[in-house]
Coordinates of C-alpha atoms in Angstrom, one line a residue:
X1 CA 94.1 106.2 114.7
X2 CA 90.6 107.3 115.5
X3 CA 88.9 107.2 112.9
X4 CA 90.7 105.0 109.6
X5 CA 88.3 106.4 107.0
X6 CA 89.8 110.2 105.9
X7 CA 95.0 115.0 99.8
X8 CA 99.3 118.2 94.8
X9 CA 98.4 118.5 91.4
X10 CA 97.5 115.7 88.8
X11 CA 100.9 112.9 88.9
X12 CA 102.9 112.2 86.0
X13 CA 104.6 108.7 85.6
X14 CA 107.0 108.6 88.1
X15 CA 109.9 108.8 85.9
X16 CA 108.8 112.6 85.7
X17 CA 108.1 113.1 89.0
X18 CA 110.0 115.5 90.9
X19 CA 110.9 114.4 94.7
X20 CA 111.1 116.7 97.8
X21 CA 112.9 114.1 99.1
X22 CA 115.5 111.5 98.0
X23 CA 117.2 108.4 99.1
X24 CA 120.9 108.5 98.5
X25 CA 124.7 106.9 100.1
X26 CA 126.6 108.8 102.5
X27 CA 129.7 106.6 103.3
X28 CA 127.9 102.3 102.6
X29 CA 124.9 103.6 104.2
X30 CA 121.9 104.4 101.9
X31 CA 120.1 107.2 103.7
X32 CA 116.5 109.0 102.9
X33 CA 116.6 113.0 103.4
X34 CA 113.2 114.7 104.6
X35 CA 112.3 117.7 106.1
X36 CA 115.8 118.1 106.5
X37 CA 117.3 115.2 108.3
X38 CA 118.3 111.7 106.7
X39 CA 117.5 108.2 108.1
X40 CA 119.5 105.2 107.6
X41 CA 117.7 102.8 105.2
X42 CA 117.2 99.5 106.5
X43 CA 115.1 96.4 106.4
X44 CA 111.7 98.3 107.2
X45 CA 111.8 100.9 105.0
X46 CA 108.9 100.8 102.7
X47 CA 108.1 104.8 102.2
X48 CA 108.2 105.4 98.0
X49 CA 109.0 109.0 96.4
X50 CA 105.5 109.3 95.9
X51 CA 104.6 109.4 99.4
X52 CA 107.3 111.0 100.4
X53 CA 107.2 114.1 98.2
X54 CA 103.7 115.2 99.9
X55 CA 105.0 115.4 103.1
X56 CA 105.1 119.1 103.9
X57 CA 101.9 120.0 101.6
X58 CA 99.7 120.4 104.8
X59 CA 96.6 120.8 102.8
X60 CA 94.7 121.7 105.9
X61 CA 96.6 124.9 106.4
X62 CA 96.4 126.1 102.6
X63 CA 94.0 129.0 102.5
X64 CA 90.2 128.0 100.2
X65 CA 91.1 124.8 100.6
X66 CA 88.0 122.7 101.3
X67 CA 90.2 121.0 104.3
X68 CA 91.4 124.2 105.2
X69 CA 88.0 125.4 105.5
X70 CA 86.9 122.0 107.8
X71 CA 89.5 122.8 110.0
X72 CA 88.4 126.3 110.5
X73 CA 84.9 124.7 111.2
X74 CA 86.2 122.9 113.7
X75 CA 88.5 124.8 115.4
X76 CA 85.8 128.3 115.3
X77 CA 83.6 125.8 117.6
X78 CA 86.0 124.5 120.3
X79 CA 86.9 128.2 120.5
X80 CA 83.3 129.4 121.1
X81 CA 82.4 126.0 122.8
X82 CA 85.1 126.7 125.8
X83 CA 86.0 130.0 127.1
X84 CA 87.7 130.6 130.5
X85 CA 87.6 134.7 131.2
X86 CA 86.0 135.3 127.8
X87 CA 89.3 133.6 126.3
X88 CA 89.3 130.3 124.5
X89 CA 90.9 127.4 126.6
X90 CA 91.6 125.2 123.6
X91 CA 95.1 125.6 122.1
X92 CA 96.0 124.4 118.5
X93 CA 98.5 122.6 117.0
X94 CA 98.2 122.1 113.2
X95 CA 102.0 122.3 112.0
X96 CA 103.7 119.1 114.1
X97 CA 106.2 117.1 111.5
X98 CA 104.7 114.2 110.3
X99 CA 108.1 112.1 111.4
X100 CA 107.1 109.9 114.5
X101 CA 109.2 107.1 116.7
X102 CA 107.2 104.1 116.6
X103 CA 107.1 104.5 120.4
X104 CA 105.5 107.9 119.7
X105 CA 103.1 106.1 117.1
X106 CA 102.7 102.7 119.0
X107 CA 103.9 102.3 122.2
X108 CA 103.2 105.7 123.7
X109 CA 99.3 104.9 123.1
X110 CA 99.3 101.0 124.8
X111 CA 99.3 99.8 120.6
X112 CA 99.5 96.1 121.2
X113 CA 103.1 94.3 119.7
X114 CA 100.8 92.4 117.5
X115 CA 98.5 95.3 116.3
X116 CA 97.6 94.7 112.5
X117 CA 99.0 98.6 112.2
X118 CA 101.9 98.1 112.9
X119 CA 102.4 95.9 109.9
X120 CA 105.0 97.1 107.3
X121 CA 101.9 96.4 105.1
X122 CA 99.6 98.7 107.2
X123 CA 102.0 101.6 107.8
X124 CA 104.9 103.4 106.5
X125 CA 108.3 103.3 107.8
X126 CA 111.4 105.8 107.2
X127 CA 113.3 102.7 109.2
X128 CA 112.8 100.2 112.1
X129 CA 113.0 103.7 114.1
X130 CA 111.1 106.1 112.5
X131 CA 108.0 106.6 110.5
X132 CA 105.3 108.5 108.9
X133 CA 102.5 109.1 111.4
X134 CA 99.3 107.0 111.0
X135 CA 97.5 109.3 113.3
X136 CA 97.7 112.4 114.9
X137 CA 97.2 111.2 118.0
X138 CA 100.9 110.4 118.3
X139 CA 101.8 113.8 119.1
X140 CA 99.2 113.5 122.8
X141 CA 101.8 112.7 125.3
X142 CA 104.0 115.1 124.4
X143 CA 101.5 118.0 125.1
X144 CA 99.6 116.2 128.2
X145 CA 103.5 115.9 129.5
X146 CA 104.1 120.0 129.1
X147 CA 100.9 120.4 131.4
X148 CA 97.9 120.9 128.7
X149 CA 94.8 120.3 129.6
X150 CA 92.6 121.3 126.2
X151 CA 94.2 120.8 123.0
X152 CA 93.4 120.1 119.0
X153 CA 96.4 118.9 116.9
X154 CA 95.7 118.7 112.9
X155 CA 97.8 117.3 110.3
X156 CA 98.4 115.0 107.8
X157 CA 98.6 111.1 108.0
X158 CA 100.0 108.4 106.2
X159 CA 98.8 104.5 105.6
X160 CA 99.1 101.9 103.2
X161 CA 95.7 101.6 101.6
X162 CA 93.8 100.0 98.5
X163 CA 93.2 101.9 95.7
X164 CA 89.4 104.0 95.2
X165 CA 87.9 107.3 95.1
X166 CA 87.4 106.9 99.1
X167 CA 90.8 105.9 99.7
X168 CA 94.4 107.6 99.6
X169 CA 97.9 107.2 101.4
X170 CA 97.8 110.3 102.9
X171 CA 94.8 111.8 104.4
X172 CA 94.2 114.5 107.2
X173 CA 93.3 114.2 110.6
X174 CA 91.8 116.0 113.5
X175 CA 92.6 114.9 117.7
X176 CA 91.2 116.6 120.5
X177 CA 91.4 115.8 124.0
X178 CA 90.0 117.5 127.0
X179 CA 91.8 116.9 130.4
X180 CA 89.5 117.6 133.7
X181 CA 90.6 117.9 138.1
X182 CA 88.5 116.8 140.3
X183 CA 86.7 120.4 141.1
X184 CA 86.9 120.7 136.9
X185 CA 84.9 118.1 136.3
X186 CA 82.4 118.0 139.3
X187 CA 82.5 121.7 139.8
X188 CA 79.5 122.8 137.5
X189 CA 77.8 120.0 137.8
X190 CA 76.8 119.0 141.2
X191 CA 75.7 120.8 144.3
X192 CA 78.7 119.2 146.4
X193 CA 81.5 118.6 144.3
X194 CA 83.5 117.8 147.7
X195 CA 81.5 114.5 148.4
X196 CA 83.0 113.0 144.8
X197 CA 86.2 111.4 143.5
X198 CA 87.7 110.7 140.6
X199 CA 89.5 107.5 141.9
X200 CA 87.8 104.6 143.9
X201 CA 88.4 101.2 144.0
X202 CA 86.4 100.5 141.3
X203 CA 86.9 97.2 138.8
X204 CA 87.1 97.2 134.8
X205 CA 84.2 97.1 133.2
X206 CA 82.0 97.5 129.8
X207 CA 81.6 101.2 131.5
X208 CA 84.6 102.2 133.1
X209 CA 88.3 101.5 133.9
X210 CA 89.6 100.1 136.6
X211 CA 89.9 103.0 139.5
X212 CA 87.5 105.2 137.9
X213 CA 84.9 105.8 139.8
X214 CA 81.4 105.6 138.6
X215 CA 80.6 109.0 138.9
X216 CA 83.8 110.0 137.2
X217 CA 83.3 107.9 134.4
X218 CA 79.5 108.8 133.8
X219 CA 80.2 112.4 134.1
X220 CA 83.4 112.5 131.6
X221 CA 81.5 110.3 129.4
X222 CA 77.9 112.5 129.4
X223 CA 80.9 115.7 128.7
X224 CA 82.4 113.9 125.8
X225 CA 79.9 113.0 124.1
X226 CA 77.4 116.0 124.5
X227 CA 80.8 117.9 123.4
X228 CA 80.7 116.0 119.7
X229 CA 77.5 115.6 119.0
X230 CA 77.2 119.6 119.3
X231 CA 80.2 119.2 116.9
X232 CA 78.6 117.3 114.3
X233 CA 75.5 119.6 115.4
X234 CA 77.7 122.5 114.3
X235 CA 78.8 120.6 111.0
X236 CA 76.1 119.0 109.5
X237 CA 72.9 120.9 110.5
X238 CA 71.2 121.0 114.3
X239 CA 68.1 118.7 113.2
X240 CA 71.0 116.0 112.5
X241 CA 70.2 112.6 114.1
X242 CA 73.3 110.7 115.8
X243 CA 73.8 107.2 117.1
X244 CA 76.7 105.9 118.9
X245 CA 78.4 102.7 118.4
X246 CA 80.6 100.8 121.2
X247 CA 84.2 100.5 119.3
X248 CA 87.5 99.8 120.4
X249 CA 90.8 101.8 120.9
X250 CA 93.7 100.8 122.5
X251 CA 94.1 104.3 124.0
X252 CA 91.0 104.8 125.5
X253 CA 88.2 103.0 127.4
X254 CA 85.5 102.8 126.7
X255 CA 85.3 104.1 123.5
X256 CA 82.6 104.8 120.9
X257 CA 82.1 105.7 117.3
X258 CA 80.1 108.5 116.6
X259 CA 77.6 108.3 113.4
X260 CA 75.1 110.1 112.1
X261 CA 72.1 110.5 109.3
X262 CA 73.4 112.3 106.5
X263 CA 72.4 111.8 102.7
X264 CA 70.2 108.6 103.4
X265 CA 72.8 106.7 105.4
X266 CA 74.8 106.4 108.5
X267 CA 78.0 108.1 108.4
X268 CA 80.9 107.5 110.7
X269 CA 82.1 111.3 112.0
X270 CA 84.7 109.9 114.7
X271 CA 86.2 108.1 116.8
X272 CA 86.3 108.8 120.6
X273 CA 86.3 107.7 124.5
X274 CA 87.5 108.3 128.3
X275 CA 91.3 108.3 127.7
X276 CA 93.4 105.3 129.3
X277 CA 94.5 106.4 133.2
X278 CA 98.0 104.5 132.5
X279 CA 98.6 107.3 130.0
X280 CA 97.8 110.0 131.6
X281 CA 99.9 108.6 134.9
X282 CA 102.7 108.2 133.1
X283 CA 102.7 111.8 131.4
X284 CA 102.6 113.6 135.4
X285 CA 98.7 114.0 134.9
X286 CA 97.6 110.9 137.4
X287 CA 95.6 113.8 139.4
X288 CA 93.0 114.1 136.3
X289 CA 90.6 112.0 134.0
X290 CA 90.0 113.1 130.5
X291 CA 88.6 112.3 127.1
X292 CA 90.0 111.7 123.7
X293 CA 88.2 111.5 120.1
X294 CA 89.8 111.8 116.6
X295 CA 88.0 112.9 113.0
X296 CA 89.2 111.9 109.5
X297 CA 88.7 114.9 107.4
X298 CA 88.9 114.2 104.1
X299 CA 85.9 111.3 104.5
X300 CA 83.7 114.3 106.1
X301 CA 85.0 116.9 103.7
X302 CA 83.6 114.6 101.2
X303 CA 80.2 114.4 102.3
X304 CA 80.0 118.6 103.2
X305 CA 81.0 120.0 99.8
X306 CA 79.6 116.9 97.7
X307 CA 83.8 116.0 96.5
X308 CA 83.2 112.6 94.6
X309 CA 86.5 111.5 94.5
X310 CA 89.6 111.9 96.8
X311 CA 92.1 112.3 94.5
X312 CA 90.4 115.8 93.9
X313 CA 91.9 117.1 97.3
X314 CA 95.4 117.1 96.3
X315 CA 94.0 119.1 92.7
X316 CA 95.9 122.4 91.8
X317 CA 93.6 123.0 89.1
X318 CA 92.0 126.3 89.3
X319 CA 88.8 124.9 88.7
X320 CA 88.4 123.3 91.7
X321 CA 90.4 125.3 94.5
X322 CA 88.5 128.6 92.9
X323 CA 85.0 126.7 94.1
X324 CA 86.2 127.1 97.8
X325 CA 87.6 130.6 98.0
X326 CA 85.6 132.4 101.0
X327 CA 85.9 134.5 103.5
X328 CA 83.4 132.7 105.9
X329 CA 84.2 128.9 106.4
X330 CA 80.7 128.2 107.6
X331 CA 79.2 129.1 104.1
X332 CA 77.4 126.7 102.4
X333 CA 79.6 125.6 99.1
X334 CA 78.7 122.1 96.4
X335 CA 81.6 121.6 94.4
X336 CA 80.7 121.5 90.5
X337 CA 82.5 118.8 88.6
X338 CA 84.4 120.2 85.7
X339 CA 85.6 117.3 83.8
X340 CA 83.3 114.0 83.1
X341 CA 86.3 112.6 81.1
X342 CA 85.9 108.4 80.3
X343 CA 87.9 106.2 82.5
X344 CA 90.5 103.7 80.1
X345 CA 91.6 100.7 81.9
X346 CA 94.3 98.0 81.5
X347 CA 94.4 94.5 83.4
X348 CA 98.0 93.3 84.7
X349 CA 98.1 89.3 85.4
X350 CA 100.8 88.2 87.5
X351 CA 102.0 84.8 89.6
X352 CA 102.6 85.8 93.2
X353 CA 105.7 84.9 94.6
X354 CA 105.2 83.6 98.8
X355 CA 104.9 86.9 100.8
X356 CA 103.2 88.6 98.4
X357 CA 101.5 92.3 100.1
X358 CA 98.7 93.9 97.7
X359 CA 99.9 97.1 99.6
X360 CA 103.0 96.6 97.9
X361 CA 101.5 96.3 94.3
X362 CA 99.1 99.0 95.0
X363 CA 102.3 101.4 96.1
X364 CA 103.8 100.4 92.9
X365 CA 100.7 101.9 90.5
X366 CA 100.7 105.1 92.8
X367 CA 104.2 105.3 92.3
X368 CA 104.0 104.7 88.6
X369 CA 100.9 106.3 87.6
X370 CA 100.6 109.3 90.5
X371 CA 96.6 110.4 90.6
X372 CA 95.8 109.5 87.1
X373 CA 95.0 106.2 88.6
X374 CA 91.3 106.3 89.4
X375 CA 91.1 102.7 91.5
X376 CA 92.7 99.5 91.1
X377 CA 90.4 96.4 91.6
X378 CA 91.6 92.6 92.1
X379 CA 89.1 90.9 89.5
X380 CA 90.8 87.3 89.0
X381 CA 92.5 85.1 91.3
X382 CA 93.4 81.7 89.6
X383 CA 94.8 79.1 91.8
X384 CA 96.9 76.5 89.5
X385 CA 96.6 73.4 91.8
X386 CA 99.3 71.2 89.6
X387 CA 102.2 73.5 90.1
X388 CA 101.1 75.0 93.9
X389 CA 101.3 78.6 92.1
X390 CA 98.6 81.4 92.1
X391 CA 98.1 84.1 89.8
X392 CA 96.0 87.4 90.1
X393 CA 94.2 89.3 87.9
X394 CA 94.4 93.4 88.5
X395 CA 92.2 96.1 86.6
X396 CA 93.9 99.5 86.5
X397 CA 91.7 102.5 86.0
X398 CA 93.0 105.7 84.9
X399 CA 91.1 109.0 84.3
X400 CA 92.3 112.4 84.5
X401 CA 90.2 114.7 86.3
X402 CA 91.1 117.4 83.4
X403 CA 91.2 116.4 80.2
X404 CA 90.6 113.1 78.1
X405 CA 93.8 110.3 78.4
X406 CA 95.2 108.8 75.3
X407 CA 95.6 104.8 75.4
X408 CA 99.5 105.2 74.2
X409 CA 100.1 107.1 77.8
X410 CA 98.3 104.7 79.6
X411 CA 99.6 102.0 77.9
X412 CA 103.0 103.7 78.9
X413 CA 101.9 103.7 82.3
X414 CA 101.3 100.2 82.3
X415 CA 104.4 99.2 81.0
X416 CA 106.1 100.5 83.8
X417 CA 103.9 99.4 86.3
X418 CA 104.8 95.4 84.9
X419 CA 108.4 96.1 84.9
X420 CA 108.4 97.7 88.2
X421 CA 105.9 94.7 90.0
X422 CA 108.6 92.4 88.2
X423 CA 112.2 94.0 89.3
X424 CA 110.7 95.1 92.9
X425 CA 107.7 92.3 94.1
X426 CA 109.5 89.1 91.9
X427 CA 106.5 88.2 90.1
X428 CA 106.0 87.0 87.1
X429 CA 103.6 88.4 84.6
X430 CA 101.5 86.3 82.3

């Protein structure tokens, strides 16, 4: 949950899709089967066969891919970063299922009961049990709780998101967190290690938690981010200028967003801070301190290897997984577009029914039009004050990355997105 900003071949209409997973009965009870176990349908579940189907891809892990390459990148500099014996101290976990408890998602990590993500509209939800993983950092507990101390976990991510060349459903994510004793942290850094603590009886503030002690919470803090801005160092080019930015996380405290100078603008790279002492109590580590930070990396990807549009990640096309085949992740590559086809656009007008979720809709095009669908934009909202009813206005765009759309398929596209807003959201098309 770090950082919200970071994916298959070109979709067909989803009446030609072909599912990896499926919802079906077993007895009265409608179940969904993935990764080889079914959930029970019930009242929360919101996941659509076009979500579903990409769990498994893992993008980052397929070779000359441009995320597999990132991940490399990243992974290559906590190896050389930090060595115990010659040996690299930083494990790596890159193939965790994407199939969370909400307590793993929400709870585990001090996620507030009224936290916008855990909206049905925000996230997505095999049942009121289970879900699809909105960050990677849902997996922490379970490793700080089997006794590691310096770990990276990668994988794929799922929210429910608007419709643009910078955002997608499913995206990729990098955590890292760094756990430190009392002779760990001190140890190199200070004459006499002996004469500090970790724990005081210190108040909350701006700067620290409550039982950190200053020095504790200067020193992890001066680690962490020295550690990521050699990262983004290693990344984007040593001469690159950072800033950070105080931010808020429910799992950590305090907590930063890193950015940087990149192409003319500030970027954000990550989000970060000194992990929360309840968690780490509660997992059998109360004896350390530690820090936390996690990287979108398709947003970054993006910006590296000049990708215009994120619907390109999840591209089989030759063309463009051929521009990243390397041997050495750290070589410089600019993807080339290969197809400057015209977009063609339709506009869908509707009366929302109450409870009306634009996540909802926006599921409903992916669904029906897969990555042909370019970005979806609300460009009318028309309140009718006589009958208490309000209608909205929705451009579609379609291009195809590869080759030139005719109007009669995206008419056909169309159709089925009005029939399918109609039967499943109850609205009424004008």
């Amino acid at each position: 949950m770090f950082s919200r900003r970071t994916l298959v071949a070109v979709l067909a209409p989803v009446k030609h899709l072909r599912c990896l997973s499926k919802q079906s009965a077993v007895g009265e009870q409608k179940v969904t089967s993935l990764l080889g176990k079914d959930y029970k349908v019930d009242s929360w579940t919101n996941t659509t066969p076009s979500i579903l189907e990409k769990v498994g891809t893992n993008l980052h892990t397929q070779k000359d891919h441009p995320l597999c390459l990132l991940n490399e990148r990243i992974k290559t500099f906590f190896y050389k970063s930090f060595t115990k014996r010659g040996n690299p101290i930083f494990s790596v976990y890159d193939n965790e299922s994407p199939v969370v408890t909400l307590k793993q998602n929400f709870d585990n990590l001090l996620v507030e009961e009224n936290h916008p993500s855990r909206n049905q509209a925000d996230s997505y939800y095999l049942n009121s049990e289970y879900m699809l993983r909105a960050h990677t950092t849902a997996h922490q507990r379970e490793f700080i709780r089997a006794g590691l101390n310096s770990f990276l976990i990668s994988g794929d991510v799922y929210r429910r998101d608007t419709i643009d060349k910078s955002h997608y459903p499913v995206f990729h994510q990098v955590d890292g967190v760094k756990l430190f004793s009392k002779t760990e942290l001190f140890g190199d850094h200070v004459s006499k290690p002996d004469l500090l603590e970790l724990f005081g009886d210190t108040e909350l503030s701006p700067h620290n938690q409550a039982g950190h002690t200053v020095e504790a919470a200067l020193t992890v803090q001066t680690h962490l981010k020295n550690t990521l801005e050699d990262l983004a160092s290693a990344l984007f080019g040593k001469d690159i200028k950072t800033r950070w930015v105080d931010a808020y996380f429910p799992f950590t405290h305090p907590s930063w967003e890193l950015e940087i100078w990149y192409q003319d603008d500030w970027l954000e790279v990550l989000g970060c801070g000194v992990m929360q002492q309840q968690i780490l109590n509660e997992c059998g580590a109360d004896s350390k301190v530690g820090w936390a930070f996690g990287m979108g990396m398709e947003r970054l990807a993006m910006k590296l290897y000049n990708i215009p549009d994120i619907r390109l990640f999840w591209n089989k096309d030759p063309r463009f997984l051929d521009q990243f085949k390397s041997d050495d992740p750290d070589k410089p590559i600019t993807f080339q577009p290969f197809s400057t086809h015209p977009p063609c656009h339709n506009d869908i007008s509707f009366w929302v029914p109450t409870g009306f979720q634009e996540n909802d809709f926006y599921d409903i095009v992916r669904s029906c039009g897969g990555n042909i669908v370019e970005q979806v934009e609300l460009i009318d909202v028309y309140n009718y004050t006589k009958l208490q009813k309000t209608s909205h206005c929705y451009r579609v765009i379609y291009r195809h990355p590869s080759r030139a759309l005719q109007s009669e398929e995206v008419d056909e596209i169309t159709k089925l997105i009005k029939a399918e807003a109609e039967t499943r959201l109850n609205v009424t098309l004008r």
